[in-house]
Each structure stands twice: as C-alpha cells, then as structure tokens.
Tab-separated table of C-alpha atoms in Angstrom:
chain	number	residue	atom	x	y	z
A	1	MET	CA	50.152	-27.689	19.154
A	2	LYS	CA	48.319	-30.917	19.767
A	3	ALA	CA	49.339	-33.858	21.866
A	4	ARG	CA	47.703	-37.157	22.530
A	5	VAL	CA	48.164	-39.089	25.750
A	6	HIS	CA	47.340	-42.797	25.870
A	7	VAL	CA	46.653	-44.170	29.335
A	8	MET	CA	46.390	-47.932	29.803
A	9	LEU	CA	46.180	-50.145	32.859
A	10	LYS	CA	49.533	-51.814	33.490
A	11	GLU	CA	50.033	-55.458	32.609
A	12	GLY	CA	48.755	-57.626	35.421
A	13	VAL	CA	46.208	-55.113	36.660
A	14	LEU	CA	42.704	-56.526	36.351
A	15	ASP	CA	40.553	-54.711	33.819
A	16	PRO	CA	36.889	-55.488	34.577
A	17	GLN	CA	35.700	-53.001	31.947
A	18	GLY	CA	37.729	-54.737	29.233
A	19	GLU	CA	36.520	-58.089	30.512
A	20	ALA	CA	32.901	-56.907	30.228
A	21	VAL	CA	33.521	-55.810	26.637
A	22	ARG	CA	35.092	-59.182	25.813
A	23	HIS	CA	32.088	-60.951	27.258
A	24	ALA	CA	29.643	-58.711	25.399
A	25	LEU	CA	31.447	-59.291	22.082
A	26	GLY	CA	31.141	-63.031	22.671
A	27	SER	CA	27.408	-62.686	23.378
A	28	LEU	CA	26.996	-60.772	20.125
A	29	GLY	CA	28.491	-63.685	18.223
A	30	PHE	CA	32.006	-62.348	17.665
A	31	GLU	CA	34.251	-65.350	18.107
A	32	GLY	CA	37.970	-65.477	18.653
A	33	VAL	CA	38.163	-62.444	20.924
A	34	ASN	CA	40.823	-63.609	23.354
A	35	GLY	CA	41.306	-60.489	25.354
A	36	VAL	CA	40.232	-56.890	25.633
A	37	ARG	CA	41.875	-54.063	27.557
A	38	GLN	CA	40.323	-50.664	27.721
A	39	GLY	CA	42.183	-47.419	28.224
A	40	LYS	CA	41.834	-43.693	27.735
A	41	VAL	CA	43.059	-41.275	25.105
A	42	ILE	CA	43.309	-37.629	26.030
A	43	GLU	CA	43.761	-35.118	23.225
A	44	LEU	CA	45.304	-31.889	24.413
A	45	ASP	CA	45.310	-28.601	22.562
A	46	LEU	CA	48.338	-26.858	24.040
A	47	ALA	CA	50.210	-23.583	23.670
A	48	GLU	CA	52.959	-23.800	21.036
A	49	GLY	CA	56.267	-24.991	22.419
A	50	THR	CA	54.910	-26.922	25.403
A	51	SER	CA	57.650	-29.434	26.127
A	52	GLU	CA	57.117	-33.153	26.366
A	53	ALA	CA	58.469	-32.964	29.922
A	54	ARG	CA	55.637	-30.585	30.778
A	55	ILE	CA	53.094	-32.987	29.300
A	56	ALA	CA	54.674	-35.841	31.277
A	57	GLU	CA	54.197	-33.726	34.393
A	58	MET	CA	50.476	-33.378	33.544
A	59	CYS	CA	50.294	-37.151	33.246
A	60	GLU	CA	52.039	-37.762	36.545
A	61	LYS	CA	49.958	-35.221	38.410
A	62	LEU	CA	46.515	-35.715	36.911
A	63	LEU	CA	45.982	-37.724	33.763
A	64	ALA	CA	47.279	-41.111	34.849
A	65	ASN	CA	47.332	-42.983	38.125
A	66	THR	CA	50.900	-44.218	37.798
A	67	VAL	CA	50.434	-46.866	40.470
A	68	ILE	CA	48.223	-48.892	38.145
A	69	GLU	CA	48.388	-47.093	34.798
A	70	SER	CA	51.079	-46.444	32.250
A	71	TYR	CA	50.981	-43.581	29.793
A	72	ARG	CA	52.444	-42.744	26.413
A	73	ILE	CA	52.740	-39.256	24.961
A	74	GLU	CA	52.404	-38.600	21.246
A	75	THR	CA	52.891	-35.076	19.913
A	76	LEU	CA	51.059	-34.352	16.667
B	1	MET	CA	46.637	-60.615	16.121
B	2	LYS	CA	46.154	-57.367	17.962
B	3	ALA	CA	44.038	-54.418	17.003
B	4	ARG	CA	43.492	-51.100	18.645
B	5	VAL	CA	40.275	-49.134	18.315
B	6	HIS	CA	40.221	-45.424	19.109
B	7	VAL	CA	36.819	-44.002	19.959
B	8	MET	CA	36.396	-40.232	20.209
B	9	LEU	CA	33.383	-37.972	20.548
B	10	LYS	CA	32.606	-36.343	17.209
B	11	GLU	CA	33.474	-32.697	16.625
B	12	GLY	CA	30.755	-30.497	18.013
B	13	VAL	CA	29.617	-32.973	20.644
B	14	LEU	CA	30.123	-31.520	24.106
B	15	ASP	CA	32.741	-33.342	26.150
B	16	PRO	CA	32.169	-32.536	29.846
B	17	GLN	CA	34.833	-35.024	30.939
B	18	GLY	CA	37.453	-33.331	28.750
B	19	GLU	CA	36.272	-29.968	29.997
B	20	ALA	CA	36.710	-31.115	33.607
B	21	VAL	CA	40.261	-32.252	32.813
B	22	ARG	CA	41.042	-28.894	31.172
B	23	HIS	CA	39.772	-27.094	34.245
B	24	ALA	CA	41.710	-29.344	36.609
B	25	LEU	CA	44.941	-28.805	34.639
B	26	GLY	CA	44.392	-25.044	34.937
B	27	SER	CA	43.868	-25.342	38.699
B	28	LEU	CA	47.120	-27.293	38.976
B	29	GLY	CA	48.989	-24.408	37.349
B	30	PHE	CA	49.347	-25.795	33.828
B	31	GLU	CA	48.833	-22.810	31.581
B	32	GLY	CA	48.101	-22.715	27.877
B	33	VAL	CA	45.798	-25.722	27.822
B	34	ASN	CA	43.241	-24.550	25.277
B	35	GLY	CA	41.206	-27.677	24.929
B	36	VAL	CA	40.947	-31.252	26.060
B	37	ARG	CA	38.925	-34.080	24.527
B	38	GLN	CA	38.784	-37.468	26.139
B	39	GLY	CA	38.173	-40.716	24.338
B	40	LYS	CA	38.649	-44.450	24.703
B	41	VAL	CA	41.187	-46.921	23.372
B	42	ILE	CA	40.212	-50.543	23.217
B	43	GLU	CA	42.964	-53.084	22.648
B	44	LEU	CA	41.667	-56.305	21.193
B	45	ASP	CA	43.486	-59.618	21.126
B	46	LEU	CA	41.839	-61.386	18.190
B	47	ALA	CA	42.096	-64.678	16.346
B	48	GLU	CA	44.598	-64.528	13.459
B	49	GLY	CA	43.047	-63.354	10.220
B	50	THR	CA	40.171	-61.371	11.691
B	51	SER	CA	39.331	-58.873	8.970
B	52	GLU	CA	39.161	-55.146	9.463
B	53	ALA	CA	35.539	-55.317	8.297
B	54	ARG	CA	34.793	-57.653	11.198
B	55	ILE	CA	36.432	-55.228	13.636
B	56	ALA	CA	34.401	-52.375	12.121
B	57	GLU	CA	31.292	-54.450	12.776
B	58	MET	CA	32.307	-54.780	16.452
B	59	CYS	CA	32.672	-50.999	16.583
B	60	GLU	CA	29.286	-50.374	14.976
B	61	LYS	CA	27.509	-52.874	17.195
B	62	LEU	CA	29.172	-52.359	20.548
B	63	LEU	CA	32.347	-50.395	20.904
B	64	ALA	CA	31.241	-46.993	19.629
B	65	ASN	CA	27.976	-45.112	19.710
B	66	THR	CA	28.146	-43.891	16.128
B	67	VAL	CA	25.533	-41.210	16.696
B	68	ILE	CA	27.984	-39.195	18.773
B	69	GLU	CA	31.297	-41.031	18.472
B	70	SER	CA	33.702	-41.740	15.665
B	71	TYR	CA	36.151	-44.633	15.674
B	72	ARG	CA	39.444	-45.496	14.066
B	73	ILE	CA	40.840	-49.003	13.722
B	74	GLU	CA	44.559	-49.712	13.880
B	75	THR	CA	45.820	-53.250	13.367
B	76	LEU	CA	49.154	-53.973	15.025
C-alpha cells in the first residue's frame, strides 16, 4: 500500500524558505504572490495493512518535528 | 486564491533523501517500509483569478527543475 504524508510548518512559524521563493517569484515578474509556505511530501511504500496509527507513529518519531510542524496522512 | 504545487523527483531519479528516511525508519523498528520518496509542497497565496497556466509558468521557471522533477498543481 502507498501513503503520502504532508508536513508543513505550523501557522505562525516563520518560513524563510517560503519567503525566499516569494521574493524570487516577484523578481521574475510574477505579481500578486502574497505568500508562500513550503513543506514536504513523503511518499511511503508500505506493507499491506499498515495502520494509519502506525504511520502517525512514524510521523511523530521521525518524519515531522511536531514542535513546529504539523502533518497530514493520506492513504492511497 | 490558494494553490498548492507538489514537486516530486521523476521515476528513475535516485532519491538519497528518501533512501535515508527509509533507512532511518528501519532503524527505529518500523518494518515493511519498502520505499520512500521525498518531495516538496509549495502553498501559494495568489491574487484572485491567477490562471493555472500562470502557475505552471512559475513551476517551469522556478519551483521545479523539470529535468529531474515533475510537478502537479492543485487549486484550492
């Protein structure tokens, strides 16, 4: 089975990488870009029947830094 | 309006970061993780009415390296 984990910085946490992208888009002539936040997607190829709780455990232990990041699990 | 761009390495392109995550999950005792690929999500806060073609242009010019990465646009 496949699962996809989306990891984003929490609201209110500064995102310098997103800010750099926003600035670069402006320099390239793309107007009206009000904000950019950058996160990670992790696609997992897992053994059949891996529970969502198990995937959440992977997120808590390794994939996300839950102090500053939130995550969302999507099973495909 | 908001849009989300997903950028992933193309099939066949080595993903050392994903490989490192797969290895780390194994070391933490998570079994049955057959593969991991890591990509980026970029959330854009754009002026109303920005066309998908315009977002694709941002991807081609800055957000993705289309030699090795593919992208998918999702408008929210």
